[in-house]
mmCIF file of C-alpha atoms and ligand atoms in Angstrom:
data_model
loop_
_atom_site.group_PDB
_atom_site.id
_atom_site.type_symbol
_atom_site.label_atom_id
_atom_site.label_comp_id
_atom_site.label_asym_id
_atom_site.label_seq_id
_atom_site.Cartn_x
_atom_site.Cartn_y
_atom_site.Cartn_z
ATOM 1 C CA MET A 1 82.747 98.054 33.050
ATOM 2 C CA ILE A 2 81.142 100.230 31.578
ATOM 3 C CA VAL A 3 77.472 101.546 32.358
ATOM 4 C CA ALA A 4 75.117 102.724 29.229
ATOM 5 C CA LEU A 5 71.722 104.308 29.571
ATOM 6 C CA ALA A 6 69.159 103.429 26.698
ATOM 7 C CA GLY A 7 66.413 103.744 25.085
ATOM 8 C CA GLY A 8 65.507 101.693 21.780
ATOM 9 C CA VAL A 9 66.445 101.726 18.409
ATOM 10 C CA GLY A 10 69.237 104.699 18.595
ATOM 11 C CA ALA A 11 70.325 103.326 21.601
ATOM 12 C CA SER A 12 70.498 99.813 20.488
ATOM 13 C CA LYS A 13 72.540 101.106 17.387
ATOM 14 C CA LEU A 14 75.428 101.953 19.884
ATOM 15 C CA LEU A 15 75.154 99.432 22.164
ATOM 16 C CA PHE A 16 75.710 97.276 18.433
ATOM 17 C CA GLY A 17 78.798 99.381 18.190
ATOM 18 C CA LEU A 18 79.550 98.663 21.489
ATOM 19 C CA THR A 19 79.654 94.521 21.647
ATOM 20 C CA ARG A 20 81.881 94.723 18.597
ATOM 21 C CA VAL A 21 84.838 97.362 20.055
ATOM 22 C CA MET A 22 84.728 96.088 24.282
ATOM 23 C CA ASP A 23 83.813 92.714 25.675
ATOM 24 C CA PRO A 24 80.460 92.550 26.194
ATOM 25 C CA ALA A 25 80.506 91.156 30.007
ATOM 26 C CA ASP A 26 82.192 94.221 30.777
ATOM 27 C CA LEU A 27 78.867 96.146 29.427
ATOM 28 C CA THR A 28 75.583 96.845 31.765
ATOM 29 C CA VAL A 29 72.705 98.664 29.637
ATOM 30 C CA ILE A 30 69.865 100.039 32.125
ATOM 31 C CA VAL A 31 67.421 100.498 30.000
ATOM 32 C CA ASN A 32 64.041 102.913 30.214
ATOM 33 C CA THR A 33 60.529 100.474 30.967
ATOM 34 C CA ALA A 34 58.202 103.805 30.518
ATOM 35 C CA ASP A 35 57.632 103.123 27.002
ATOM 36 C CA ASP A 36 56.108 98.940 28.182
ATOM 37 C CA LEU A 37 52.588 98.703 27.716
ATOM 38 C CA ILE A 38 50.500 95.594 28.707
ATOM 39 C CA LEU A 39 48.203 94.619 25.522
ATOM 40 C CA HIS A 40 45.584 91.065 25.134
ATOM 41 C CA SER A 41 46.812 90.884 29.049
ATOM 42 C CA LEU A 42 50.580 90.353 27.989
ATOM 43 C CA THR A 43 53.849 92.825 29.432
ATOM 44 C CA ILE A 44 55.140 94.203 26.115
ATOM 45 C CA CYS A 45 58.485 95.972 26.856
ATOM 46 C CA PRO A 46 60.221 97.570 23.476
ATOM 47 C CA ASP A 47 63.419 99.036 24.657
ATOM 48 C CA LEU A 48 64.205 95.572 27.157
ATOM 49 C CA ASP A 49 63.279 93.841 23.743
ATOM 50 C CA THR A 50 65.247 96.111 21.387
ATOM 51 C CA VAL A 51 68.336 96.294 23.356
ATOM 52 C CA THR A 52 68.126 92.207 23.735
ATOM 53 C CA TYR A 53 67.079 91.598 21.012
ATOM 54 C CA THR A 54 69.767 93.710 18.813
ATOM 55 C CA LEU A 55 72.806 91.809 20.963
ATOM 56 C CA ALA A 56 71.252 88.606 20.395
ATOM 57 C CA GLY A 57 71.813 89.526 16.329
ATOM 58 C CA VAL A 58 67.945 88.511 15.707
ATOM 59 C CA ALA A 59 66.161 92.170 15.871
ATOM 60 C CA ASP A 60 65.294 93.324 13.049
ATOM 61 C CA ILE A 61 67.291 96.739 11.520
ATOM 62 C CA THR A 62 65.019 97.968 8.825
ATOM 63 C CA ARG A 63 62.180 98.722 10.829
ATOM 64 C CA GLY A 64 64.139 98.907 14.043
ATOM 65 C CA TRP A 65 62.330 96.840 16.379
ATOM 66 C CA GLY A 66 60.812 93.743 16.852
ATOM 67 C CA ILE A 67 62.555 90.023 15.079
ATOM 68 C CA GLU A 68 63.665 89.754 11.599
ATOM 69 C CA ASP A 69 61.580 87.955 9.425
ATOM 70 C CA ASP A 70 58.833 87.475 11.782
ATOM 71 C CA SER A 71 55.726 87.235 10.826
ATOM 72 C CA PHE A 72 52.379 88.232 12.030
ATOM 73 C CA HIS A 73 49.305 86.306 11.851
ATOM 74 C CA ALA A 74 48.305 86.117 15.362
ATOM 75 C CA LEU A 75 48.120 89.796 14.828
ATOM 76 C CA ASP A 76 45.585 88.802 11.802
ATOM 77 C CA TRP A 77 44.059 87.183 14.442
ATOM 78 C CA LEU A 78 43.636 89.513 17.425
ATOM 79 C CA GLY A 79 42.053 91.839 14.364
ATOM 80 C CA ARG A 80 39.433 89.144 13.384
ATOM 81 C CA TYR A 81 38.499 88.675 17.024
ATOM 82 C CA GLY A 82 37.536 92.497 17.086
ATOM 83 C CA ARG A 83 41.225 93.124 19.192
ATOM 84 C CA GLU A 84 43.136 96.100 19.352
ATOM 85 C CA ASN A 85 46.166 95.527 16.474
ATOM 86 C CA TRP A 86 47.700 99.166 15.564
ATOM 87 C CA PHE A 87 50.761 97.775 17.385
ATOM 88 C CA ASN A 88 53.035 95.006 15.592
ATOM 89 C CA LEU A 89 53.334 92.099 17.119
ATOM 90 C CA GLY A 90 54.963 89.392 15.118
ATOM 91 C CA ASP A 91 54.608 85.997 16.079
ATOM 92 C CA ARG A 92 57.863 85.515 17.036
ATOM 93 C CA ASP A 93 58.529 88.528 19.459
ATOM 94 C CA LEU A 94 54.602 87.249 20.592
ATOM 95 C CA ALA A 95 56.832 84.584 21.905
ATOM 96 C CA THR A 96 58.844 86.885 24.741
ATOM 97 C CA HIS A 97 55.897 88.511 25.638
ATOM 98 C CA LEU A 98 53.880 85.587 26.447
ATOM 99 C CA HIS A 99 56.936 83.776 27.741
ATOM 100 C CA ARG A 100 57.573 87.308 30.298
ATOM 101 C CA SER A 101 54.466 87.212 31.268
ATOM 102 C CA ALA A 102 53.883 83.480 31.932
ATOM 103 C CA LEU A 103 56.893 84.312 34.780
ATOM 104 C CA LEU A 104 55.776 88.294 35.750
ATOM 105 C CA ASN A 105 52.213 85.957 37.016
ATOM 106 C CA ASP A 106 54.665 83.590 38.143
ATOM 107 C CA GLY A 107 55.919 86.389 40.967
ATOM 108 C CA ARG A 108 59.553 86.529 39.120
ATOM 109 C CA THR A 109 60.642 90.408 39.134
ATOM 110 C CA LEU A 110 61.207 92.280 35.548
ATOM 111 C CA THR A 111 65.049 91.564 36.475
ATOM 112 C CA GLU A 112 64.788 88.558 37.028
ATOM 113 C CA VAL A 113 62.649 88.006 33.175
ATOM 114 C CA THR A 114 65.106 90.142 31.811
ATOM 115 C CA ASP A 115 68.068 88.047 32.229
ATOM 116 C CA LEU A 116 66.534 84.303 31.525
ATOM 117 C CA ILE A 117 65.468 86.600 28.076
ATOM 118 C CA ARG A 118 69.128 87.594 27.280
ATOM 119 C CA ARG A 119 70.548 84.521 28.496
ATOM 120 C CA ALA A 120 68.100 81.997 26.294
ATOM 121 C CA LEU A 121 69.190 84.168 23.758
ATOM 122 C CA ALA A 122 72.572 84.142 24.359
ATOM 123 C CA VAL A 123 73.082 87.710 25.202
ATOM 124 C CA ARG A 124 76.327 88.504 27.590
ATOM 125 C CA ALA A 125 76.382 92.051 28.151
ATOM 126 C CA THR A 126 74.014 92.192 31.940
ATOM 127 C CA ILE A 127 70.943 94.311 30.779
ATOM 128 C CA LEU A 128 68.322 96.085 33.624
ATOM 129 C CA PRO A 129 64.704 97.026 33.039
ATOM 130 C CA MET A 130 65.516 100.980 35.475
ATOM 131 C CA SER A 131 63.278 100.170 37.908
ATOM 132 C CA ASN A 132 60.327 97.390 38.727
ATOM 133 C CA GLU A 133 57.266 98.985 39.813
ATOM 134 C CA ARG A 134 55.081 100.128 37.057
ATOM 135 C CA ILE A 135 56.468 103.058 35.568
ATOM 136 C CA SER A 136 54.269 104.625 32.484
ATOM 137 C CA THR A 137 54.965 107.923 30.112
ATOM 138 C CA ILE A 138 51.852 109.465 30.031
ATOM 139 C CA VAL A 139 52.007 112.182 27.049
ATOM 140 C CA LEU A 140 49.732 114.958 27.927
ATOM 141 C CA THR A 141 47.932 116.409 24.147
ATOM 142 C CA ASP A 142 45.529 118.544 22.523
ATOM 143 C CA TYR A 143 43.511 115.964 21.887
ATOM 144 C CA GLU A 144 44.074 113.399 25.480
ATOM 145 C CA SER A 145 46.342 112.305 27.829
ATOM 146 C CA GLN A 146 47.709 108.998 26.054
ATOM 147 C CA PRO A 147 49.778 106.650 27.885
ATOM 148 C CA PHE A 148 53.026 107.074 25.651
ATOM 149 C CA GLN A 149 52.657 104.078 22.431
ATOM 150 C CA THR A 150 48.920 105.096 21.735
ATOM 151 C CA TYR A 151 51.051 108.800 21.077
ATOM 152 C CA LEU A 152 53.217 107.413 18.940
ATOM 153 C CA VAL A 153 51.935 103.933 17.298
ATOM 154 C CA ARG A 154 48.111 104.452 17.106
ATOM 155 C CA ASP A 155 48.052 108.261 16.241
ATOM 156 C CA SER A 156 51.158 108.533 14.345
ATOM 157 C CA ALA A 157 52.610 111.496 16.739
ATOM 158 C CA ARG A 158 49.757 113.806 15.611
ATOM 159 C CA HIS A 159 48.919 115.415 18.707
ATOM 160 C CA THR A 160 50.223 118.407 19.578
ATOM 161 C CA VAL A 161 52.133 117.987 22.533
ATOM 162 C CA ARG A 162 51.768 119.955 26.187
ATOM 163 C CA GLY A 163 53.296 117.977 28.319
ATOM 164 C CA VAL A 164 54.899 114.722 29.668
ATOM 165 C CA ILE A 165 54.126 112.632 32.819
ATOM 166 C CA PHE A 166 56.320 109.612 34.225
ATOM 167 C CA ASP A 167 52.851 108.176 36.095
ATOM 168 C CA GLY A 168 54.241 106.329 39.376
ATOM 169 C CA ILE A 169 58.119 108.085 39.196
ATOM 170 C CA GLU A 170 57.131 108.533 43.037
ATOM 171 C CA ARG A 171 56.987 105.192 44.405
ATOM 172 C CA ALA A 172 59.212 104.311 41.853
ATOM 173 C CA GLN A 173 62.964 101.940 43.235
ATOM 174 C CA PRO A 174 65.465 101.680 40.798
ATOM 175 C CA ALA A 175 66.153 97.812 39.843
ATOM 176 C CA PRO A 176 68.286 95.920 42.258
ATOM 177 C CA GLY A 177 72.153 96.314 40.484
ATOM 178 C CA VAL A 178 71.558 99.914 38.912
ATOM 179 C CA LEU A 179 72.756 102.473 41.008
ATOM 180 C CA GLU A 180 75.538 100.021 42.255
ATOM 181 C CA ALA A 181 76.194 99.210 38.359
ATOM 182 C CA ILE A 182 76.670 103.165 38.211
ATOM 183 C CA GLU A 183 77.974 103.846 41.322
ATOM 184 C CA GLY A 184 80.507 101.293 40.093
ATOM 185 C CA ALA A 185 81.536 101.989 36.708
ATOM 186 C CA ASP A 186 85.235 103.341 34.911
ATOM 187 C CA GLY A 187 83.065 104.659 32.445
ATOM 188 C CA ILE A 188 79.374 106.479 31.052
ATOM 189 C CA ILE A 189 77.232 106.173 28.551
ATOM 190 C CA ILE A 190 74.548 107.843 27.659
ATOM 191 C CA CYS A 191 72.990 106.471 24.252
ATOM 192 C CA PRO A 192 71.816 108.718 21.390
ATOM 193 C CA SER A 193 67.916 108.234 22.357
ATOM 194 C CA ASN A 194 65.159 110.728 23.481
ATOM 195 C CA PRO A 195 66.261 112.940 26.067
ATOM 196 C CA ILE A 196 62.434 113.666 27.125
ATOM 197 C CA ILE A 197 61.129 110.286 26.125
ATOM 198 C CA SER A 198 63.268 107.396 26.733
ATOM 199 C CA ILE A 199 66.727 109.184 29.003
ATOM 200 C CA GLY A 200 64.220 110.741 30.965
ATOM 201 C CA PRO A 201 62.006 108.267 32.487
ATOM 202 C CA ILE A 202 65.291 106.226 33.847
ATOM 203 C CA LEU A 203 66.914 109.549 35.077
ATOM 204 C CA ALA A 204 63.337 110.117 36.791
ATOM 205 C CA VAL A 205 63.530 107.391 38.759
ATOM 206 C CA PRO A 206 64.489 107.972 42.481
ATOM 207 C CA GLY A 207 68.207 108.078 43.307
ATOM 208 C CA VAL A 208 69.760 107.883 39.719
ATOM 209 C CA ARG A 209 70.158 110.984 38.962
ATOM 210 C CA GLU A 210 71.600 112.256 42.446
ATOM 211 C CA THR A 211 73.720 109.128 41.792
ATOM 212 C CA LEU A 212 74.892 110.048 38.017
ATOM 213 C CA THR A 213 76.328 113.435 39.340
ATOM 214 C CA THR A 214 78.122 111.654 42.799
ATOM 215 C CA THR A 215 79.922 108.622 40.802
ATOM 216 C CA ARG A 216 83.369 109.059 39.655
ATOM 217 C CA ALA A 217 82.709 107.347 36.026
ATOM 218 C CA PRO A 218 82.937 109.791 33.565
ATOM 219 C CA ILE A 219 80.045 110.060 31.998
ATOM 220 C CA VAL A 220 79.837 110.514 27.878
ATOM 221 C CA ALA A 221 76.042 111.330 26.015
ATOM 222 C CA ILE A 222 76.032 111.401 21.888
ATOM 223 C CA SER A 223 73.834 113.848 20.835
ATOM 224 C CA PRO A 224 70.133 112.379 19.039
ATOM 225 C CA VAL A 225 70.217 115.027 17.299
ATOM 226 C CA VAL A 226 71.603 116.387 14.590
ATOM 227 C CA GLY A 227 71.596 119.678 12.444
ATOM 228 C CA GLY A 228 68.732 120.652 14.392
ATOM 229 C CA ARG A 229 66.623 117.818 13.365
ATOM 230 C CA SER A 230 65.713 114.111 15.529
ATOM 231 C CA LEU A 231 67.222 111.796 14.175
ATOM 232 C CA LYS A 232 64.511 108.557 14.803
ATOM 233 C CA GLY A 233 60.926 109.147 16.505
ATOM 234 C CA PRO A 234 59.093 112.268 18.155
ATOM 235 C CA THR A 235 62.365 113.718 19.764
ATOM 236 C CA ASP A 236 61.695 116.413 18.480
ATOM 237 C CA LYS A 237 58.239 116.644 19.164
ATOM 238 C CA LEU A 238 58.695 116.330 22.757
ATOM 239 C CA LEU A 239 61.416 118.704 22.833
ATOM 240 C CA THR A 240 59.640 121.406 21.499
ATOM 241 C CA GLY A 241 55.998 120.892 23.262
ATOM 242 C CA LEU A 242 58.527 120.998 26.346
ATOM 243 C CA GLY A 243 59.696 124.420 25.632
ATOM 244 C CA HIS A 244 62.871 123.329 24.348
ATOM 245 C CA ASP A 245 64.676 123.985 21.344
ATOM 246 C CA VAL A 246 64.994 121.106 19.024
ATOM 247 C CA SER A 247 69.067 121.491 19.167
ATOM 248 C CA THR A 248 71.982 120.360 20.900
ATOM 249 C CA LEU A 249 72.751 122.800 22.930
ATOM 250 C CA SER A 250 68.566 122.058 24.105
ATOM 251 C CA VAL A 251 70.098 117.941 24.921
ATOM 252 C CA GLY A 252 73.060 119.630 26.300
ATOM 253 C CA ARG A 253 71.457 121.703 28.565
ATOM 254 C CA LEU A 254 69.440 118.706 29.865
ATOM 255 C CA TYR A 255 72.378 116.643 30.722
ATOM 256 C CA HIS A 256 75.042 119.282 31.917
ATOM 257 C CA ASP A 257 74.156 118.731 35.713
ATOM 258 C CA PHE A 258 75.665 115.166 35.341
ATOM 259 C CA LEU A 259 77.581 114.827 32.811
ATOM 260 C CA ASP A 260 81.118 115.223 31.351
ATOM 261 C CA LEU A 261 81.211 115.708 28.021
ATOM 262 C CA LEU A 262 78.559 115.390 24.838
ATOM 263 C CA LEU A 263 79.519 113.732 21.321
ATOM 264 C CA VAL A 264 77.382 115.612 18.788
ATOM 265 C CA ASP A 265 77.494 115.316 14.933
ATOM 266 C CA ARG A 266 79.922 117.678 13.258
ATOM 267 C CA LEU A 267 77.056 119.477 11.246
ATOM 268 C CA ASP A 268 76.506 121.322 15.018
ATOM 269 C CA ALA A 269 80.273 122.641 15.020
ATOM 270 C CA ASP A 270 78.627 125.847 14.382
ATOM 271 C CA LEU A 271 77.506 125.426 18.127
ATOM 272 C CA LEU A 272 79.852 124.212 19.851
ATOM 273 C CA PRO A 273 81.081 127.489 21.827
ATOM 274 C CA ASP A 274 77.256 127.579 23.424
ATOM 275 C CA ILE A 275 77.759 123.698 24.569
ATOM 276 C CA ARG A 276 81.235 124.584 26.003
ATOM 277 C CA ALA A 277 80.033 127.935 27.847
ATOM 278 C CA LEU A 278 76.992 125.406 29.939
ATOM 279 C CA PRO A 279 79.448 124.225 30.426
ATOM 280 C CA LEU A 280 80.237 121.271 29.146
ATOM 281 C CA GLU A 281 83.198 119.349 27.241
ATOM 282 C CA VAL A 282 82.149 118.835 23.917
ATOM 283 C CA ARG A 283 83.728 116.624 20.925
ATOM 284 C CA ALA A 284 82.258 117.027 16.891
ATOM 285 C CA THR A 285 82.292 114.411 14.959
ATOM 286 C CA ASP A 286 80.105 111.536 12.679
ATOM 287 C CA THR A 287 77.537 110.638 14.447
ATOM 288 C CA ILE A 288 74.800 109.278 12.186
ATOM 289 C CA MET A 289 74.690 105.412 12.807
ATOM 290 C CA HIS A 290 73.500 104.301 8.655
ATOM 291 C CA SER A 291 75.672 101.400 8.834
ATOM 292 C CA PRO A 292 77.478 99.002 11.021
ATOM 293 C CA GLU A 293 80.874 100.581 10.468
ATOM 294 C CA ARG A 294 79.998 103.947 11.852
ATOM 295 C CA LYS A 295 78.414 102.532 15.102
ATOM 296 C CA ILE A 296 81.281 100.848 15.602
ATOM 297 C CA ALA A 297 83.224 103.783 14.919
ATOM 298 C CA LEU A 298 80.421 106.120 17.458
ATOM 299 C CA ALA A 299 81.192 103.797 20.108
ATOM 300 C CA LYS A 300 85.405 103.696 19.820
ATOM 301 C CA GLU A 301 84.994 107.428 19.817
ATOM 302 C CA ALA A 302 82.284 107.167 22.605
ATOM 303 C CA LEU A 303 85.417 105.379 24.793
ATOM 304 C CA ALA A 304 87.904 107.473 23.775
ATOM 305 C CA CYS A 305 85.995 110.482 25.378
ATOM 306 C CA LEU A 306 85.701 108.193 28.460
ATOM 307 C CA ASP A 307 88.741 107.447 28.511
ATOM 308 C CA SER A 308 90.363 111.568 27.706
ATOM 309 C CA LEU A 309 88.401 112.505 31.144
ATOM 310 C CA VAL A 310 90.380 110.179 33.132
ATOM 311 C CA ASP A 311 92.577 111.746 34.618
HETATM 312 N N1 FO1 B 401 57.118 100.442 16.401
HETATM 313 C C1 FO1 B 401 55.994 101.539 16.123
HETATM 314 O O1 FO1 B 401 56.221 103.116 14.867
HETATM 315 N N2 FO1 B 401 55.012 100.777 15.359
HETATM 316 C C2 FO1 B 401 54.563 99.491 15.847
HETATM 317 O O2 FO1 B 401 53.468 98.700 15.610
HETATM 318 C C3 FO1 B 401 55.419 98.597 16.792
HETATM 319 C C4 FO1 B 401 55.793 97.705 16.956
HETATM 320 C C5 FO1 B 401 56.283 96.926 18.096
HETATM 321 C C6 FO1 B 401 56.706 95.579 18.822
HETATM 322 C C7 FO1 B 401 57.585 94.920 19.530
HETATM 323 C C8 FO1 B 401 58.112 96.459 19.940
HETATM 324 O O3 FO1 B 401 59.102 95.837 21.208
HETATM 325 C C9 FO1 B 401 58.278 97.710 19.222
HETATM 326 C C10 FO1 B 401 57.445 98.127 18.362
HETATM 327 N N3 FO1 B 401 57.881 99.702 18.212
HETATM 328 C C11 FO1 B 401 56.567 99.689 17.426
HETATM 329 C C12 FO1 B 401 58.128 99.707 18.331
HETATM 330 C C13 FO1 B 401 58.501 100.398 19.734
HETATM 331 O O4 FO1 B 401 56.928 101.374 19.404
HETATM 332 C C14 FO1 B 401 58.564 102.310 20.101
HETATM 333 O O5 FO1 B 401 59.973 102.536 18.701
HETATM 334 C C15 FO1 B 401 59.719 102.135 20.879
HETATM 335 O O6 FO1 B 401 59.015 102.541 22.094
HETATM 336 C C16 FO1 B 401 60.598 103.925 21.282
HETATM 337 O O7 FO1 B 401 61.549 103.394 22.121
#
């Protein structure tokens, strides 16, 4: 059983590869929900949806989010009514949010709803939200404190980051199955997602980080920072805002208390001695997943790293 900790777009590329090189039924993905938002009275879970759509083979690979070949007629009409339409909800994607919100209103948990959606889309891997409680990433900027999607999408990540809080995290519980999956895993992969706002909230759910430090399973992380730049999204701005260098070494530092091995890009080969000194095992490979072949190759490499850690 392999467990992956995942955000959205970067994670999904690796998860696509993993499901091509192992039985998806042996994969459990624990997904960040702190990016979730409520808009038009609908509960929208971008990372859960990106992972589910990718594993269902219906994701819009070019944009990185949403459903392929979607249209945006409903969004246009929402705009005519004067509603906020900066968050681009496609028509098919809206069906997911309507379905999820209706089920949640009927009293189902996010764990149950996520499972119903993935089964309906014939996804064989298990997909778990990190928590069933509402946790919201708030980005503290020089302009105002902003919910994550407002910071990223509405305001194009243009405000200077001063800090990040995960509102609601202290009261939250891990979702059923999360700690059990980590405890019972044969190997754990931390996907190449933003360490601050994608993996960070999962680690901050009470009990998760502790269980990662005590599990017997080997743990491998893939750095989302390559050559001093983030591959996707605002990882660089968030690292800088929180006082970290934009470097693979920072990723190693953020994870080193529970991590066994950091998989970095060959472009960061000069950092290997510093990462080893954390201390952390490290391996360099090609981590940029610009083709299905590269996604599969990196997934194989991550599994090989896990194997190498088993004595
Ligand atoms: N990202 C954008 O940059 N612009 C959008 O309009 C947008 C809409 C959107 C709709 C549904 C969804 O599941 C994701 C969407 N995303 C959009 C992606 C999302 O904001 C982020 O990539 C993730 O939250 C980061 O993990």
